[in-house]
Amino acid sequence: MGKGEQTKALIIHTARQVASEVGLDSLTIGDLAVRMGMSKSGLFGHFGSREELQREVMAATAQVFAETVVKPALKLPRGLVRLRAMFEGWLDYETSLPGGCLIAAAVFEFDSKPGMVRDAVFEHQRNWQGFLEKAAQLAVETGELPADTAIGELAFMLLGIVYSSYVYRGFEPADQVRRRIMRSFEHLLHHPPRQDKAD
């Protein structure tokens, strides 16, 4: 990397930390410049707009997520062991940033705010759901899930388990919330949604 690229990488790294604390929608070039001891114009020159900064933060976050959650799971055998590794890896990843999973939080922040940032957020969310669906489909092929498992619904419910747990994280111990999540996960694997025979 050249010096400019190194500086930009450091800015994005710091921005990820800040966004995890205050939210991606509250991330501003001015506040970030103060945090990094840079001039606002100097930092602005690396991105051009607040939205571009936010978009690149999302891209970097998705890359880290892929490296720390998805790729390790893909090295495991096909089936429930891989699906479980992805799910537990997601939970572990949430503790790597001060405010938890930045992508998941941004889904709530930008769901009603059209634009490039919302598009980036939901692209990464769809990609993650796709990985869960693929892992579940392979578990069907190995015979560990029933042949008539509704794959899309299963992935939807897995995402819902984690998102709904956010409600409890402010007033229940983290280990207790995680136990709730894993009990729900295991229950869902033993009782997966089935395809409607009319479909």
PDB file of C-alpha atoms in Angstrom:
ATOM      1  CA  MET A   1       0.000   0.000   0.000  1.00  0.00           C
ATOM      2  CA  GLY A   2       1.041   3.568  -0.650  1.00  0.00           C
ATOM      3  CA  LYS A   3       0.797   6.149   2.101  1.00  0.00           C
ATOM      4  CA  GLY A   4      -2.567   7.376   0.854  1.00  0.00           C
ATOM      5  CA  GLU A   5      -3.978   3.848   0.792  1.00  0.00           C
ATOM      6  CA  GLN A   6      -2.651   3.168   4.278  1.00  0.00           C
ATOM      7  CA  THR A   7      -4.275   6.334   5.580  1.00  0.00           C
ATOM      8  CA  LYS A   8      -7.575   5.434   3.943  1.00  0.00           C
ATOM      9  CA  ALA A   9      -7.452   1.919   5.400  1.00  0.00           C
ATOM     10  CA  LEU A  10      -6.831   3.377   8.872  1.00  0.00           C
ATOM     11  CA  ILE A  11      -9.725   5.800   8.420  1.00  0.00           C
ATOM     12  CA  ILE A  12     -12.067   2.964   7.473  1.00  0.00           C
ATOM     13  CA  HIS A  13     -10.880   0.840  10.392  1.00  0.00           C
ATOM     14  CA  THR A  14     -11.499   3.700  12.817  1.00  0.00           C
ATOM     15  CA  ALA A  15     -14.838   4.485  11.169  1.00  0.00           C
ATOM     16  CA  ARG A  16     -15.965   0.894  11.726  1.00  0.00           C
ATOM     17  CA  GLN A  17     -15.207   1.220  15.422  1.00  0.00           C
ATOM     18  CA  VAL A  18     -17.014   4.558  15.688  1.00  0.00           C
ATOM     19  CA  ALA A  19     -20.015   3.381  13.666  1.00  0.00           C
ATOM     20  CA  SER A  20     -20.344   0.352  15.915  1.00  0.00           C
ATOM     21  CA  GLU A  21     -20.623   2.702  18.887  1.00  0.00           C
ATOM     22  CA  VAL A  22     -22.874   5.439  17.480  1.00  0.00           C
ATOM     23  CA  GLY A  23     -24.479   3.794  14.440  1.00  0.00           C
ATOM     24  CA  LEU A  24     -23.579   4.006  10.766  1.00  0.00           C
ATOM     25  CA  ASP A  25     -26.182   6.700  10.150  1.00  0.00           C
ATOM     26  CA  SER A  26     -24.585   8.899  12.832  1.00  0.00           C
ATOM     27  CA  LEU A  27     -21.096   8.524  11.376  1.00  0.00           C
ATOM     28  CA  THR A  28     -19.898  11.895  10.070  1.00  0.00           C
ATOM     29  CA  ILE A  29     -16.688  13.019   8.422  1.00  0.00           C
ATOM     30  CA  GLY A  30     -16.354  15.863  10.935  1.00  0.00           C
ATOM     31  CA  ASP A  31     -16.558  13.635  14.024  1.00  0.00           C
ATOM     32  CA  LEU A  32     -14.248  11.072  12.447  1.00  0.00           C
ATOM     33  CA  ALA A  33     -11.701  13.775  11.579  1.00  0.00           C
ATOM     34  CA  VAL A  34     -11.644  14.878  15.214  1.00  0.00           C
ATOM     35  CA  ARG A  35     -11.253  11.270  16.375  1.00  0.00           C
ATOM     36  CA  MET A  36      -8.276  10.781  14.037  1.00  0.00           C
ATOM     37  CA  GLY A  37      -6.660  14.164  14.533  1.00  0.00           C
ATOM     38  CA  MET A  38      -7.087  15.059  10.859  1.00  0.00           C
ATOM     39  CA  SER A  39      -8.565  18.067   9.137  1.00  0.00           C
ATOM     40  CA  LYS A  40     -12.088  17.631   7.844  1.00  0.00           C
ATOM     41  CA  SER A  41     -10.998  18.582   4.318  1.00  0.00           C
ATOM     42  CA  GLY A  42      -8.111  16.102   4.470  1.00  0.00           C
ATOM     43  CA  LEU A  43     -10.390  13.256   5.448  1.00  0.00           C
ATOM     44  CA  PHE A  44     -13.063  14.359   2.981  1.00  0.00           C
ATOM     45  CA  GLY A  45     -10.507  14.065   0.190  1.00  0.00           C
ATOM     46  CA  HIS A  46     -10.334  10.295   0.658  1.00  0.00           C
ATOM     47  CA  PHE A  47     -14.070   9.768   0.142  1.00  0.00           C
ATOM     48  CA  GLY A  48     -15.803  12.772  -1.377  1.00  0.00           C
ATOM     49  CA  SER A  49     -19.007  12.424   0.604  1.00  0.00           C
ATOM     50  CA  ARG A  50     -20.397  11.095   3.855  1.00  0.00           C
ATOM     51  CA  GLU A  51     -22.412   8.512   1.934  1.00  0.00           C
ATOM     52  CA  GLU A  52     -19.320   7.208   0.171  1.00  0.00           C
ATOM     53  CA  LEU A  53     -17.566   6.874   3.529  1.00  0.00           C
ATOM     54  CA  GLN A  54     -20.524   4.926   4.911  1.00  0.00           C
ATOM     55  CA  ARG A  55     -20.643   2.706   1.825  1.00  0.00           C
ATOM     56  CA  GLU A  56     -16.957   1.875   2.093  1.00  0.00           C
ATOM     57  CA  VAL A  57     -17.322   1.146   5.798  1.00  0.00           C
ATOM     58  CA  MET A  58     -20.041  -1.349   4.910  1.00  0.00           C
ATOM     59  CA  ALA A  59     -17.868  -2.935   2.224  1.00  0.00           C
ATOM     60  CA  ALA A  60     -14.942  -3.295   4.645  1.00  0.00           C
ATOM     61  CA  THR A  61     -17.241  -4.727   7.296  1.00  0.00           C
ATOM     62  CA  ALA A  62     -18.632  -7.280   4.858  1.00  0.00           C
ATOM     63  CA  GLN A  63     -15.086  -8.294   3.906  1.00  0.00           C
ATOM     64  CA  VAL A  64     -14.087  -8.803   7.539  1.00  0.00           C
ATOM     65  CA  PHE A  65     -17.310 -10.743   8.111  1.00  0.00           C
ATOM     66  CA  ALA A  66     -16.547 -13.036   5.174  1.00  0.00           C
ATOM     67  CA  GLU A  67     -13.000 -13.641   6.372  1.00  0.00           C
ATOM     68  CA  THR A  68     -13.907 -14.322  10.007  1.00  0.00           C
ATOM     69  CA  VAL A  69     -17.296 -16.035   9.723  1.00  0.00           C
ATOM     70  CA  VAL A  70     -17.972 -17.446   6.262  1.00  0.00           C
ATOM     71  CA  LYS A  71     -14.579 -18.710   5.069  1.00  0.00           C
ATOM     72  CA  PRO A  72     -13.742 -20.710   8.221  1.00  0.00           C
ATOM     73  CA  ALA A  73     -17.159 -22.391   8.075  1.00  0.00           C
ATOM     74  CA  LEU A  74     -16.699 -23.310   4.415  1.00  0.00           C
ATOM     75  CA  LYS A  75     -13.644 -25.380   5.381  1.00  0.00           C
ATOM     76  CA  LEU A  76     -15.856 -27.670   7.461  1.00  0.00           C
ATOM     77  CA  PRO A  77     -17.809 -30.657   6.113  1.00  0.00           C
ATOM     78  CA  ARG A  78     -21.101 -29.995   4.414  1.00  0.00           C
ATOM     79  CA  GLY A  79     -24.170 -30.308   6.597  1.00  0.00           C
ATOM     80  CA  LEU A  80     -25.288 -29.099   9.986  1.00  0.00           C
ATOM     81  CA  VAL A  81     -21.729 -28.741  11.253  1.00  0.00           C
ATOM     82  CA  ARG A  82     -21.144 -26.033   8.635  1.00  0.00           C
ATOM     83  CA  LEU A  83     -24.487 -24.320   9.249  1.00  0.00           C
ATOM     84  CA  ARG A  84     -23.881 -24.350  12.994  1.00  0.00           C
ATOM     85  CA  ALA A  85     -20.381 -22.941  12.526  1.00  0.00           C
ATOM     86  CA  MET A  86     -21.750 -20.069  10.437  1.00  0.00           C
ATOM     87  CA  PHE A  87     -24.394 -19.273  13.009  1.00  0.00           C
ATOM     88  CA  GLU A  88     -22.068 -19.452  16.009  1.00  0.00           C
ATOM     89  CA  GLY A  89     -19.405 -17.569  14.076  1.00  0.00           C
ATOM     90  CA  TRP A  90     -21.898 -14.764  13.579  1.00  0.00           C
ATOM     91  CA  LEU A  91     -22.530 -14.604  17.316  1.00  0.00           C
ATOM     92  CA  ASP A  92     -18.784 -14.552  18.015  1.00  0.00           C
ATOM     93  CA  TYR A  93     -18.272 -11.835  15.393  1.00  0.00           C
ATOM     94  CA  GLU A  94     -20.784  -9.593  17.130  1.00  0.00           C
ATOM     95  CA  THR A  95     -18.425  -9.257  20.082  1.00  0.00           C
ATOM     96  CA  SER A  96     -15.541  -8.070  17.876  1.00  0.00           C
ATOM     97  CA  LEU A  97     -16.925  -4.529  17.627  1.00  0.00           C
ATOM     98  CA  PRO A  98     -17.972  -2.354  20.580  1.00  0.00           C
ATOM     99  CA  GLY A  99     -21.595  -2.078  19.492  1.00  0.00           C
ATOM    100  CA  GLY A 100     -22.081  -5.506  17.934  1.00  0.00           C
ATOM    101  CA  CYS A 101     -22.712  -6.481  14.330  1.00  0.00           C
ATOM    102  CA  LEU A 102     -22.564  -3.316  12.249  1.00  0.00           C
ATOM    103  CA  ILE A 103     -24.392  -4.848   9.280  1.00  0.00           C
ATOM    104  CA  ALA A 104     -27.293  -6.041  11.425  1.00  0.00           C
ATOM    105  CA  ALA A 105     -27.595  -2.651  13.132  1.00  0.00           C
ATOM    106  CA  ALA A 106     -27.480  -0.839   9.793  1.00  0.00           C
ATOM    107  CA  VAL A 107     -30.400  -2.908   8.501  1.00  0.00           C
ATOM    108  CA  PHE A 108     -32.590  -1.212  11.089  1.00  0.00           C
ATOM    109  CA  GLU A 109     -31.032   2.210  10.560  1.00  0.00           C
ATOM    110  CA  PHE A 110     -31.444   2.328   6.782  1.00  0.00           C
ATOM    111  CA  ASP A 111     -34.533   0.237   6.102  1.00  0.00           C
ATOM    112  CA  SER A 112     -36.561   3.349   5.192  1.00  0.00           C
ATOM    113  CA  LYS A 113     -33.752   5.538   3.811  1.00  0.00           C
ATOM    114  CA  PRO A 114     -33.300   4.956   0.066  1.00  0.00           C
ATOM    115  CA  GLY A 115     -29.873   5.564  -1.389  1.00  0.00           C
ATOM    116  CA  MET A 116     -26.457   4.025  -1.984  1.00  0.00           C
ATOM    117  CA  VAL A 117     -25.868   3.203   1.677  1.00  0.00           C
ATOM    118  CA  ARG A 118     -29.167   1.356   2.054  1.00  0.00           C
ATOM    119  CA  ASP A 119     -28.453  -0.537  -1.164  1.00  0.00           C
ATOM    120  CA  ALA A 120     -25.039  -1.595   0.155  1.00  0.00           C
ATOM    121  CA  VAL A 121     -26.449  -2.637   3.524  1.00  0.00           C
ATOM    122  CA  PHE A 122     -29.151  -4.803   2.003  1.00  0.00           C
ATOM    123  CA  GLU A 123     -26.802  -6.301  -0.580  1.00  0.00           C
ATOM    124  CA  HIS A 124     -24.577  -7.581   2.220  1.00  0.00           C
ATOM    125  CA  GLN A 125     -27.617  -8.762   4.168  1.00  0.00           C
ATOM    126  CA  ARG A 126     -28.904 -10.714   1.161  1.00  0.00           C
ATOM    127  CA  ASN A 127     -25.453 -12.243   0.653  1.00  0.00           C
ATOM    128  CA  TRP A 128     -25.377 -13.427   4.259  1.00  0.00           C
ATOM    129  CA  GLN A 129     -28.851 -14.908   3.985  1.00  0.00           C
ATOM    130  CA  GLY A 130     -27.709 -16.635   0.814  1.00  0.00           C
ATOM    131  CA  PHE A 131     -24.809 -18.290   2.651  1.00  0.00           C
ATOM    132  CA  LEU A 132     -27.210 -19.551   5.317  1.00  0.00           C
ATOM    133  CA  GLU A 133     -29.572 -20.877   2.660  1.00  0.00           C
ATOM    134  CA  LYS A 134     -26.757 -22.669   0.845  1.00  0.00           C
ATOM    135  CA  ALA A 135     -25.510 -24.260   4.059  1.00  0.00           C
ATOM    136  CA  ALA A 136     -29.033 -25.392   4.902  1.00  0.00           C
ATOM    137  CA  GLN A 137     -29.545 -26.810   1.400  1.00  0.00           C
ATOM    138  CA  LEU A 138     -26.369 -28.863   1.772  1.00  0.00           C
ATOM    139  CA  ALA A 139     -27.681 -30.161   5.098  1.00  0.00           C
ATOM    140  CA  VAL A 140     -30.777 -31.343   3.223  1.00  0.00           C
ATOM    141  CA  GLU A 141     -28.555 -33.083   0.683  1.00  0.00           C
ATOM    142  CA  THR A 142     -26.617 -34.856   3.445  1.00  0.00           C
ATOM    143  CA  GLY A 143     -29.893 -36.037   4.958  1.00  0.00           C
ATOM    144  CA  GLU A 144     -29.459 -34.048   8.172  1.00  0.00           C
ATOM    145  CA  LEU A 145     -32.481 -31.892   7.419  1.00  0.00           C
ATOM    146  CA  PRO A 146     -35.747 -33.216   5.924  1.00  0.00           C
ATOM    147  CA  ALA A 147     -36.012 -33.186   2.140  1.00  0.00           C
ATOM    148  CA  ASP A 148     -39.038 -30.892   2.285  1.00  0.00           C
ATOM    149  CA  THR A 149     -37.347 -28.250   4.466  1.00  0.00           C
ATOM    150  CA  ALA A 150     -38.354 -24.744   3.391  1.00  0.00           C
ATOM    151  CA  ILE A 151     -34.824 -23.401   2.972  1.00  0.00           C
ATOM    152  CA  GLY A 152     -35.717 -19.737   2.546  1.00  0.00           C
ATOM    153  CA  GLU A 153     -37.986 -19.794   5.585  1.00  0.00           C
ATOM    154  CA  LEU A 154     -35.322 -21.507   7.666  1.00  0.00           C
ATOM    155  CA  ALA A 155     -32.748 -18.826   6.851  1.00  0.00           C
ATOM    156  CA  PHE A 156     -35.359 -16.145   7.551  1.00  0.00           C
ATOM    157  CA  MET A 157     -36.013 -17.638  10.972  1.00  0.00           C
ATOM    158  CA  LEU A 158     -32.319 -17.945  11.790  1.00  0.00           C
ATOM    159  CA  LEU A 159     -31.868 -14.248  11.074  1.00  0.00           C
ATOM    160  CA  GLY A 160     -34.982 -13.516  13.122  1.00  0.00           C
ATOM    161  CA  ILE A 161     -33.621 -15.351  16.158  1.00  0.00           C
ATOM    162  CA  VAL A 162     -30.568 -13.110  16.341  1.00  0.00           C
ATOM    163  CA  TYR A 163     -32.376  -9.885  15.481  1.00  0.00           C
ATOM    164  CA  SER A 164     -35.104 -10.493  18.054  1.00  0.00           C
ATOM    165  CA  SER A 165     -32.447 -11.146  20.705  1.00  0.00           C
ATOM    166  CA  TYR A 166     -31.316  -7.513  20.391  1.00  0.00           C
ATOM    167  CA  VAL A 167     -34.371  -6.580  22.454  1.00  0.00           C
ATOM    168  CA  TYR A 168     -32.960  -8.419  25.466  1.00  0.00           C
ATOM    169  CA  ARG A 169     -29.318  -7.413  25.235  1.00  0.00           C
ATOM    170  CA  GLY A 170     -29.791  -4.207  27.173  1.00  0.00           C
ATOM    171  CA  PHE A 171     -31.180  -5.845  30.304  1.00  0.00           C
ATOM    172  CA  GLU A 172     -30.030  -9.477  30.348  1.00  0.00           C
ATOM    173  CA  PRO A 173     -26.468 -10.827  30.749  1.00  0.00           C
ATOM    174  CA  ALA A 174     -24.752 -11.605  27.455  1.00  0.00           C
ATOM    175  CA  ASP A 175     -24.221 -15.271  28.303  1.00  0.00           C
ATOM    176  CA  GLN A 176     -27.896 -15.680  29.119  1.00  0.00           C
ATOM    177  CA  VAL A 177     -28.935 -14.088  25.820  1.00  0.00           C
ATOM    178  CA  ARG A 178     -26.550 -16.366  23.943  1.00  0.00           C
ATOM    179  CA  ARG A 179     -28.032 -19.427  25.628  1.00  0.00           C
ATOM    180  CA  ARG A 180     -31.489 -18.282  24.524  1.00  0.00           C
ATOM    181  CA  ILE A 181     -30.226 -17.854  20.974  1.00  0.00           C
ATOM    182  CA  MET A 182     -28.621 -21.296  20.830  1.00  0.00           C
ATOM    183  CA  ARG A 183     -31.646 -23.037  22.350  1.00  0.00           C
ATOM    184  CA  SER A 184     -33.823 -21.419  19.693  1.00  0.00           C
ATOM    185  CA  PHE A 185     -31.319 -22.394  17.006  1.00  0.00           C
ATOM    186  CA  GLU A 186     -31.227 -26.048  18.048  1.00  0.00           C
ATOM    187  CA  HIS A 187     -35.008 -26.177  18.349  1.00  0.00           C
ATOM    188  CA  LEU A 188     -35.357 -24.832  14.823  1.00  0.00           C
ATOM    189  CA  LEU A 189     -32.956 -27.444  13.437  1.00  0.00           C
ATOM    190  CA  HIS A 190     -35.012 -30.194  15.086  1.00  0.00           C
ATOM    191  CA  HIS A 191     -38.278 -28.660  13.878  1.00  0.00           C
ATOM    192  CA  PRO A 192     -37.461 -26.907  10.587  1.00  0.00           C
ATOM    193  CA  PRO A 193     -40.203 -25.239   8.541  1.00  0.00           C
ATOM    194  CA  ARG A 194     -41.580 -27.503   5.816  1.00  0.00           C
ATOM    195  CA  GLN A 195     -42.563 -26.619   2.283  1.00  0.00           C
ATOM    196  CA  ASP A 196     -46.269 -26.170   1.698  1.00  0.00           C
ATOM    197  CA  LYS A 197     -47.433 -29.148  -0.345  1.00  0.00           C
ATOM    198  CA  ALA A 198     -49.619 -26.765  -2.332  1.00  0.00           C
ATOM    199  CA  ASP A 199     -46.531 -24.840  -3.544  1.00  0.00           C
TER     200      ASP A 199
END
